[in-house]
PDB file of C-alpha atoms in Angstrom:
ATOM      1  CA  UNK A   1     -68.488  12.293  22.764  1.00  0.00           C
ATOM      2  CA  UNK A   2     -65.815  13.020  25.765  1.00  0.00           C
ATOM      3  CA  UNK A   3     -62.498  11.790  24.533  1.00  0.00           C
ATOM      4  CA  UNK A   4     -58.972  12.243  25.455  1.00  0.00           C
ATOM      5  CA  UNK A   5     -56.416  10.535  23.182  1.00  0.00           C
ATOM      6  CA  UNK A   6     -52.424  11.020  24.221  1.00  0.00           C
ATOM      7  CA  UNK A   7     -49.765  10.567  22.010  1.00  0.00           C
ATOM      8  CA  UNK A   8     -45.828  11.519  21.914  1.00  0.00           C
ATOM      9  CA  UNK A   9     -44.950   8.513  23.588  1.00  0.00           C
ATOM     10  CA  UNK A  10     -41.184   6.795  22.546  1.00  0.00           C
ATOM     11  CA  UNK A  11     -38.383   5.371  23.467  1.00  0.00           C
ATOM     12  CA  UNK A  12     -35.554   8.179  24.670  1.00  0.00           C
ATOM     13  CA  UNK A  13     -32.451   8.034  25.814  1.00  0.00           C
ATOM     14  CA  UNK A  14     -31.880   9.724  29.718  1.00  0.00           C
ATOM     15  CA  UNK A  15     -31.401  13.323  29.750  1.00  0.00           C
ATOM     16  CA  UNK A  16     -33.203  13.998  26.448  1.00  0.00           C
ATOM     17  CA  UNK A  17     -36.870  16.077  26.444  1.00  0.00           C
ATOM     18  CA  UNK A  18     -40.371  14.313  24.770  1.00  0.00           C
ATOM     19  CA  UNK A  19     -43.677  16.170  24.604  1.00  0.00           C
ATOM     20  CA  UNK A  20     -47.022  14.429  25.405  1.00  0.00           C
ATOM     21  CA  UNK A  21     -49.852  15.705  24.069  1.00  0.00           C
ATOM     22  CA  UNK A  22     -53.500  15.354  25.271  1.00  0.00           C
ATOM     23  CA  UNK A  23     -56.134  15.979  22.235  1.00  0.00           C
ATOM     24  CA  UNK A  24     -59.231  16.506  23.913  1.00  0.00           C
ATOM     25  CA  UNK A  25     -63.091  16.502  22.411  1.00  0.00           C
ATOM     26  CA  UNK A  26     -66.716  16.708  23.507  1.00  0.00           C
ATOM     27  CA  UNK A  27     -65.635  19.390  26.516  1.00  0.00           C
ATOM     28  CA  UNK A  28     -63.295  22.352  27.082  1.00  0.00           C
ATOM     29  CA  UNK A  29     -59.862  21.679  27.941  1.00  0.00           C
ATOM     30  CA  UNK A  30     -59.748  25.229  29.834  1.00  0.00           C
ATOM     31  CA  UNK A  31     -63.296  24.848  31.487  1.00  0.00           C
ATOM     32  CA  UNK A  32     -62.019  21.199  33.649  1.00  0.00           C
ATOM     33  CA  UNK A  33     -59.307  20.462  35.738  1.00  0.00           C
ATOM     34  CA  UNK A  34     -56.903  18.126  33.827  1.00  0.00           C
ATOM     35  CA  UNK A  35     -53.995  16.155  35.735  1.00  0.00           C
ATOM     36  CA  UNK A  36     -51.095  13.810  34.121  1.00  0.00           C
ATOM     37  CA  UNK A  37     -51.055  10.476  35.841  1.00  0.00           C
ATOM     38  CA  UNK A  38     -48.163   7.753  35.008  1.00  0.00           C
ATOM     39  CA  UNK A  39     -48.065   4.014  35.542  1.00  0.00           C
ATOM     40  CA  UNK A  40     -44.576   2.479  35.989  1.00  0.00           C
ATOM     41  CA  UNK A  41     -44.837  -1.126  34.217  1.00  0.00           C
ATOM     42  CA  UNK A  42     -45.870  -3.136  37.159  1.00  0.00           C
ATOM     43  CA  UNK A  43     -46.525  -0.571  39.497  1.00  0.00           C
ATOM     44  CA  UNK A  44     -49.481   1.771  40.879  1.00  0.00           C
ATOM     45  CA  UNK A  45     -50.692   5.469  39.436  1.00  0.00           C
ATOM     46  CA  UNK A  46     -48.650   8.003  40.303  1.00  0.00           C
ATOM     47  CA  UNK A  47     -48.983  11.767  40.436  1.00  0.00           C
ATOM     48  CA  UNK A  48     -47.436  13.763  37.858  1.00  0.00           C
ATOM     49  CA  UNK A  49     -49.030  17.132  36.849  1.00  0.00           C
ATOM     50  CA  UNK A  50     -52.345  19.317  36.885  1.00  0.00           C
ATOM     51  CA  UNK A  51     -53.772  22.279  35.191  1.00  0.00           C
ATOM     52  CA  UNK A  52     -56.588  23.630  37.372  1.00  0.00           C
ATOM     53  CA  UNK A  53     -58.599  26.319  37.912  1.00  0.00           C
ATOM     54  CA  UNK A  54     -58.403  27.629  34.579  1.00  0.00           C
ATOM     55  CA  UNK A  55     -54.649  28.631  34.578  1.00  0.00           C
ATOM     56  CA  UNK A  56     -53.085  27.296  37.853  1.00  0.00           C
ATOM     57  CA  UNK A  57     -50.477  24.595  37.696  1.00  0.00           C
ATOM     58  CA  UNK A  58     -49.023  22.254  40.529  1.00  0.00           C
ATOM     59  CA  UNK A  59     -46.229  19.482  39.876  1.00  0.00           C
ATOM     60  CA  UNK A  60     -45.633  16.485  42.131  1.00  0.00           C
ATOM     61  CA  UNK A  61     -42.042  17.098  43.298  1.00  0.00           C
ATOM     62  CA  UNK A  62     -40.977  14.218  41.225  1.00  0.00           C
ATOM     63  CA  UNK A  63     -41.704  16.645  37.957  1.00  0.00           C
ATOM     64  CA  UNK A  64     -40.445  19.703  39.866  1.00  0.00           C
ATOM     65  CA  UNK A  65     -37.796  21.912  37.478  1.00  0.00           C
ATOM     66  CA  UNK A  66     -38.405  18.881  34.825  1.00  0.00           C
ATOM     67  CA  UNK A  67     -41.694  18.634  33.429  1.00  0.00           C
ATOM     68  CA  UNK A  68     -44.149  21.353  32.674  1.00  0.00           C
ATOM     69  CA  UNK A  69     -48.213  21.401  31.892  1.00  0.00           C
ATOM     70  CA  UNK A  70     -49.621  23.515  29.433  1.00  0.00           C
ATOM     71  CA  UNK A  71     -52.795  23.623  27.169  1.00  0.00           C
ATOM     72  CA  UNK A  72     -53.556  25.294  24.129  1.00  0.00           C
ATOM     73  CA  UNK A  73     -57.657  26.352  23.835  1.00  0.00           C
ATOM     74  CA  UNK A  74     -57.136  26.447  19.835  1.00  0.00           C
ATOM     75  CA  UNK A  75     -56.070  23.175  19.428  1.00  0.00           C
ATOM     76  CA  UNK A  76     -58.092  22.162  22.721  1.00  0.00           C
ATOM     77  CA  UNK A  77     -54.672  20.088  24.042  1.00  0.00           C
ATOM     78  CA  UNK A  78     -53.159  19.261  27.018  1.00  0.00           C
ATOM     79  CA  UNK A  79     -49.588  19.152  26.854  1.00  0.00           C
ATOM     80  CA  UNK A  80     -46.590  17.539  29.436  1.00  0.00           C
ATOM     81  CA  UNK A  81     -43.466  18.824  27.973  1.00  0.00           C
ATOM     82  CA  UNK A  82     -40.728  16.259  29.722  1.00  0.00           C
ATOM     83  CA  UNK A  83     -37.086  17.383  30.265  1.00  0.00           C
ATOM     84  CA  UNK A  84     -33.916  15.832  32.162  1.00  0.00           C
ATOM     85  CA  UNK A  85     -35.814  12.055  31.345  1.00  0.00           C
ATOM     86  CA  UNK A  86     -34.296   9.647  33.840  1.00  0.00           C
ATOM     87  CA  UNK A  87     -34.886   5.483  33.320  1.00  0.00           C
ATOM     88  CA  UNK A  88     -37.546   6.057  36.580  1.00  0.00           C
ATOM     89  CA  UNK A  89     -39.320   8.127  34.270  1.00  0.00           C
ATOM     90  CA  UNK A  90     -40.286   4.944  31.996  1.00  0.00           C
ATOM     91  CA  UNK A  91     -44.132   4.505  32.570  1.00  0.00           C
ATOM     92  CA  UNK A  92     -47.542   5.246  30.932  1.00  0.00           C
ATOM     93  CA  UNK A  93     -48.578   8.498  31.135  1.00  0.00           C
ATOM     94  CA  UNK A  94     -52.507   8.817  30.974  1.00  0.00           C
ATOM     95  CA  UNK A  95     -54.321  12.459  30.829  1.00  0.00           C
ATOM     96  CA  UNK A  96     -57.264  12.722  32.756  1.00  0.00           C
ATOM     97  CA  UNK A  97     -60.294  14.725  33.319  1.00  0.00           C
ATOM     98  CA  UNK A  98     -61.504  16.272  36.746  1.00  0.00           C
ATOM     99  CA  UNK A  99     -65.166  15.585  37.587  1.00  0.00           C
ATOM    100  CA  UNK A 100     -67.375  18.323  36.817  1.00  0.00           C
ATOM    101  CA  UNK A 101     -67.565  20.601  38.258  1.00  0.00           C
ATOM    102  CA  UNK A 102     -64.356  21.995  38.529  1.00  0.00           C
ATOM    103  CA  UNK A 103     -63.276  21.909  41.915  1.00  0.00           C
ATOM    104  CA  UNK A 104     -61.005  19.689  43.989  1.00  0.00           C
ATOM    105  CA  UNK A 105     -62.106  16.072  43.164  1.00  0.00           C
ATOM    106  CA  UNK A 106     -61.675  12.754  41.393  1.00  0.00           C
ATOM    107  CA  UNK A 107     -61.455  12.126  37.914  1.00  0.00           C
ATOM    108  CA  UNK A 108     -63.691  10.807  35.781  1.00  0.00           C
ATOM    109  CA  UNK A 109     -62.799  10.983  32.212  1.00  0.00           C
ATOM    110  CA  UNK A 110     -59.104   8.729  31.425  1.00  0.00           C
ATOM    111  CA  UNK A 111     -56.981   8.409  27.909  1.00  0.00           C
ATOM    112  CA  UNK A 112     -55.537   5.236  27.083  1.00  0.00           C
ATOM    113  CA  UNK A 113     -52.368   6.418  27.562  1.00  0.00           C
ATOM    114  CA  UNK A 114     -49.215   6.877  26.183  1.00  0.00           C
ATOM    115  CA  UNK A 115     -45.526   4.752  27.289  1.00  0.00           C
ATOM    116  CA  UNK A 116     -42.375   6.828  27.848  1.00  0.00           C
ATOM    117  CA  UNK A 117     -39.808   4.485  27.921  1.00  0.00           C
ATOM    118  CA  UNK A 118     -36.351   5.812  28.837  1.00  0.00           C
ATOM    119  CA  UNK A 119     -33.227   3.746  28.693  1.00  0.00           C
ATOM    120  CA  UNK A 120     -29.742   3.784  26.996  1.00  0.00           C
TER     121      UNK A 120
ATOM    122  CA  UNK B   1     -47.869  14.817  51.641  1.00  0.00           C
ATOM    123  CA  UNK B   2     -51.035  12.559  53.106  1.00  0.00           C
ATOM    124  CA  UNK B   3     -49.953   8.767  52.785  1.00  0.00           C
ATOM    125  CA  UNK B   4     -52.909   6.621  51.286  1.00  0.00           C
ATOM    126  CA  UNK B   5     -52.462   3.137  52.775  1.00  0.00           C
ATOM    127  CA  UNK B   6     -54.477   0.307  51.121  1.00  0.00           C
ATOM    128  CA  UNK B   7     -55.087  -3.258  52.535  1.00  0.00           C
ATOM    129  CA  UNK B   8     -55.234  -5.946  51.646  1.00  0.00           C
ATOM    130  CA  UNK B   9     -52.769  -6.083  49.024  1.00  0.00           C
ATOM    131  CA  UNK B  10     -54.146  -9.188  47.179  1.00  0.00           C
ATOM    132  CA  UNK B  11     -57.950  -9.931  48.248  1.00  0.00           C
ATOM    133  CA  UNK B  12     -58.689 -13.713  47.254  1.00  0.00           C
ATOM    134  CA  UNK B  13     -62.464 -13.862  46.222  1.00  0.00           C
ATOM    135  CA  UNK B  14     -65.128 -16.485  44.987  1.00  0.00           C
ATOM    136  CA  UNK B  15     -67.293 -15.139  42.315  1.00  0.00           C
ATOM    137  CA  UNK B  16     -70.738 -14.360  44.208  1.00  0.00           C
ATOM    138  CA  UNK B  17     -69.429 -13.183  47.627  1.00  0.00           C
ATOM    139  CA  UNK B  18     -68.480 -10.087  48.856  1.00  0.00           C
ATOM    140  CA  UNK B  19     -64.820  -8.129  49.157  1.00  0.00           C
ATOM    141  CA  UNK B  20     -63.978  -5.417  51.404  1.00  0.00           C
ATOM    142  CA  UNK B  21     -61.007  -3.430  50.886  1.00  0.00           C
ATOM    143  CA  UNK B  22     -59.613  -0.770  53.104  1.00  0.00           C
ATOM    144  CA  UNK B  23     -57.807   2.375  52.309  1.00  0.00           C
ATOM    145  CA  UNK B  24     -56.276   4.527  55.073  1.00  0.00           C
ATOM    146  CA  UNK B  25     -55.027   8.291  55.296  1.00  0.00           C
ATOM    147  CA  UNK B  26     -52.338   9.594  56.807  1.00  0.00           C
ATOM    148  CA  UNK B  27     -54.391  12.101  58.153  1.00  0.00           C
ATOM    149  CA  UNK B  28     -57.654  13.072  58.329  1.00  0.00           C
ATOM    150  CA  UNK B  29     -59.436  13.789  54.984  1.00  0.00           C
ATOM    151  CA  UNK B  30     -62.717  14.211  55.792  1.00  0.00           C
ATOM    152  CA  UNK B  31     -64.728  12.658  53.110  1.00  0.00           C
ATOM    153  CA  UNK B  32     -62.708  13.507  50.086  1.00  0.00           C
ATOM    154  CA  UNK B  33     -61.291  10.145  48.578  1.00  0.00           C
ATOM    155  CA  UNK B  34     -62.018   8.465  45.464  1.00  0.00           C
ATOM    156  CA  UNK B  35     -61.960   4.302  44.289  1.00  0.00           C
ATOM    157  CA  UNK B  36     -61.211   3.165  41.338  1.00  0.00           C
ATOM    158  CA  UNK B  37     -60.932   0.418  39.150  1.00  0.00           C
ATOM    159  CA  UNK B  38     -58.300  -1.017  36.687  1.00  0.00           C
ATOM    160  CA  UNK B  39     -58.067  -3.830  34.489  1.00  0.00           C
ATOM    161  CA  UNK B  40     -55.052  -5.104  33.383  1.00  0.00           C
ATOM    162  CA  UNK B  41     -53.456  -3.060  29.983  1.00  0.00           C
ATOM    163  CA  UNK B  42     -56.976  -0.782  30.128  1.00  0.00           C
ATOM    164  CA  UNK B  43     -57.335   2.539  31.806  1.00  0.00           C
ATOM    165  CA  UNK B  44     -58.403   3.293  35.485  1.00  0.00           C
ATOM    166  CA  UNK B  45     -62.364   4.107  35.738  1.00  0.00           C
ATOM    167  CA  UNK B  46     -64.201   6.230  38.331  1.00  0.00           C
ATOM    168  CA  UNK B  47     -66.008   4.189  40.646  1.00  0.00           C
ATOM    169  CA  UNK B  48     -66.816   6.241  43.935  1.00  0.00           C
ATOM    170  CA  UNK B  49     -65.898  10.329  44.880  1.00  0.00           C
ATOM    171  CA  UNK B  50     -66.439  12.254  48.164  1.00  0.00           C
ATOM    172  CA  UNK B  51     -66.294   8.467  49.958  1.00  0.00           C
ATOM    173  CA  UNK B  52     -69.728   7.287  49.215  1.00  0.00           C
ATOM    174  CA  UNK B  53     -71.288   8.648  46.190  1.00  0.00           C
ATOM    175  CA  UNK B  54     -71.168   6.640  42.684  1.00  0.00           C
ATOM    176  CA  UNK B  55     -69.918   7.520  39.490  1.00  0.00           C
ATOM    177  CA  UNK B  56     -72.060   7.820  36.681  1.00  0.00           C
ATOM    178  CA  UNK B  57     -72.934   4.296  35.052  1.00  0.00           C
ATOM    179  CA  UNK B  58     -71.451   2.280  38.732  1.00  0.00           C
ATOM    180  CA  UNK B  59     -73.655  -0.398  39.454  1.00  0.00           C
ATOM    181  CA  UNK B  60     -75.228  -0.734  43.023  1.00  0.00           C
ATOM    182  CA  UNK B  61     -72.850  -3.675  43.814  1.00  0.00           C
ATOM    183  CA  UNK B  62     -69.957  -0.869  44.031  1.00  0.00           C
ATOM    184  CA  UNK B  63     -70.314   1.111  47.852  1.00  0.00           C
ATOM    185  CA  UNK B  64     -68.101   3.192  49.199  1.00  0.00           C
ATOM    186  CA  UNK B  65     -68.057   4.629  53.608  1.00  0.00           C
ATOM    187  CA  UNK B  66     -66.052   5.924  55.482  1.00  0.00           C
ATOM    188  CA  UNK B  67     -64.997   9.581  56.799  1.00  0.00           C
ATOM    189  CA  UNK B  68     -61.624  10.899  58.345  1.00  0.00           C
ATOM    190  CA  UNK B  69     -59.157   8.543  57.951  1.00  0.00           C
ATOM    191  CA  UNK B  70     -60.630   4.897  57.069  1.00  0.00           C
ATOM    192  CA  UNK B  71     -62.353   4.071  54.220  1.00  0.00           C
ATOM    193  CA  UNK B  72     -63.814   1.053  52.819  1.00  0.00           C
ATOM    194  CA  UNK B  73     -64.816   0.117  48.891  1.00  0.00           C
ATOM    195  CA  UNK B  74     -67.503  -2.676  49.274  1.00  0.00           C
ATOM    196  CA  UNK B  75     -68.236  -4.964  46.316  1.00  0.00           C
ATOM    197  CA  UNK B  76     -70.924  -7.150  46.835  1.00  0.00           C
ATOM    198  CA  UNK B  77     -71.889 -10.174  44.833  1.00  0.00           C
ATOM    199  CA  UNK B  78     -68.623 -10.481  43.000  1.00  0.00           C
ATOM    200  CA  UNK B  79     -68.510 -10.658  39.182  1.00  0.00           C
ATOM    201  CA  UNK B  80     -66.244 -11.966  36.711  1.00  0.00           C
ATOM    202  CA  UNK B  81     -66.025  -8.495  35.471  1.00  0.00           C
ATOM    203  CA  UNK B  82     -64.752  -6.911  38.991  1.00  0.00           C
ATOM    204  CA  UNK B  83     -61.507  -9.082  39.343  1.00  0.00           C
ATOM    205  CA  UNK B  84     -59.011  -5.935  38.823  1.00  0.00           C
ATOM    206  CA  UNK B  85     -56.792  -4.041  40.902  1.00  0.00           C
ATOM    207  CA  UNK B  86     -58.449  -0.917  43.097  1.00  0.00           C
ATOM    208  CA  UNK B  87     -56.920   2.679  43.877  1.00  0.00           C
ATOM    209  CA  UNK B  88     -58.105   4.788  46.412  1.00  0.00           C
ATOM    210  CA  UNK B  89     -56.675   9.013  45.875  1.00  0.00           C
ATOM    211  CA  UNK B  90     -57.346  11.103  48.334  1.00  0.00           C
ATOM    212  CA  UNK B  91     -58.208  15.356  47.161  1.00  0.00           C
ATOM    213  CA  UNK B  92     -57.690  16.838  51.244  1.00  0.00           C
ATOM    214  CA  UNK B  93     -54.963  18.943  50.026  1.00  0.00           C
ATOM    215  CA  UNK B  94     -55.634  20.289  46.518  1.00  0.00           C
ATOM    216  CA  UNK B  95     -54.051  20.912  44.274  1.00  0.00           C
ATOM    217  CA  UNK B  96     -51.554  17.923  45.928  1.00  0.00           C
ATOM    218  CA  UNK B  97     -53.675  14.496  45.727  1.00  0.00           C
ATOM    219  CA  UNK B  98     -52.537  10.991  45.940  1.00  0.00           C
ATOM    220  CA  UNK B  99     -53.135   7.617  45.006  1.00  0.00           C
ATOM    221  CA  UNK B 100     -52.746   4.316  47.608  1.00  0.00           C
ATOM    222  CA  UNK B 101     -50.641   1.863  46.134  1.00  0.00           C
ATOM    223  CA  UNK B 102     -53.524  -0.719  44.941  1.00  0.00           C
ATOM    224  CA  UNK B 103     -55.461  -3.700  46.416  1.00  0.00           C
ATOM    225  CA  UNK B 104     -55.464  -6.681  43.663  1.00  0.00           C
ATOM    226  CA  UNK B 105     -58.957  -8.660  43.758  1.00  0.00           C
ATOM    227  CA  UNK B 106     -58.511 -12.181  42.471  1.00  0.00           C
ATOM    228  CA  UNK B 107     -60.421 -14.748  41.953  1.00  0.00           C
ATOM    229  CA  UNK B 108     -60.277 -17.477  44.755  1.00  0.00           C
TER     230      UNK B 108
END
């Protein structure tokens, strides 16, 4: 079965660092193109991160210098490592799959998601 | 960055007709936009990629057209089950993509 379950969501105070992680099954985290998405409560899906290609990364310029998307094929995980956290950084972050086969595209496979919630 | 620009944002609907929502690009995109669909507190689903084709497991009721820079999600015979709030995301410029900011389909 295809499955992506996220965890490492919390509650952090601004400036501090979180790491998401992405535990995929059914496929190969290396052989799709996989992209962070977040939801601010309320709000519409946003852009955050994707691996592509096999070993590319591209950030939206929100996450530029503060977040950073890795994978590791032994424990077939995604990972958004989250630094500098500001309170406009509170949202759910969702992992999600591009369609097969890898190329530009939508995406077709979604976690449930995970809330970051950053406040004082 | 292409600007995805959805409208209407709140479509008023009675069950059993049909709602047309609009997405726009900044530019032109040729045929590479995706819809989807989200419920509230659940997950977004793939409904329609490249403008037209369906996901896997879409029913018929879900359409998608356009090319360039309008696009239009068509969802005809309106079921209890569709009343959700719709994305389009546009892929022109991989590895940059992004979302419009969500048409809300209520029930009338």
């Amino acid at each position: 079965e295809v499955r992506l379950v996220e965890t490492g969501g919390g509650l952090i105070q601004p400036g501090e660092s979180l790491r998401l992680s992405c535990i995929v099954s059914g496929f190969s985290v290396n052989s799709y193109n996989m992209t962070w998405v977040r939801q601010a409560p309320g709000k519409g899906l946003e852009r955050v991160s994707l691996f592509y290609n096999g070993a590319k990364t591209h950030n939206a310029d929100s996450a530029k210098g503060r977040f950073i998307i890795s994978w590791d094929d032994s424990k077939n995980t995604l990972y958004l490592q989250l630094s500098a956290l500001r309170v406009e950084d509170t949202a759910v972050y969702f992992c999600a799959r591009g369609r097969p086969p890898p190329g530009p595209g939508a995406f077709d496979v979604w976690g449930q998601g995970t809330m970051v919630t950053v406040s004082s | 960055e292409i600007v995805m620009t959805q409208s209407p944002a709140t479509l008023s609907v009675s069950p059993g007709e049909t709602a047309t929502l609009s997405c726009r690009a900044s530019q032109t995109i040729w045929r590479s936009v995706a819809w989807y669909q989200q419920k509230p507190g659940q997950t977004p689903r793939l409904l329609i990629y490249d403008a037209s084709t369906r996901a896997t497991g879409i029913p018929a009721r879900f359409s998608g057209s356009g090319f360039g820079t309008e696009f239009t999600l068509t969802i005809s015979s309106l079921q209890s089950d569709d009343f959700a709030i719709y994305y389009c995301q546009h892929y022109k410029d991989w590895p940059s993509y992004t979302f419009g900011q969500g048409t809300k389909v209520e029930i009338k």
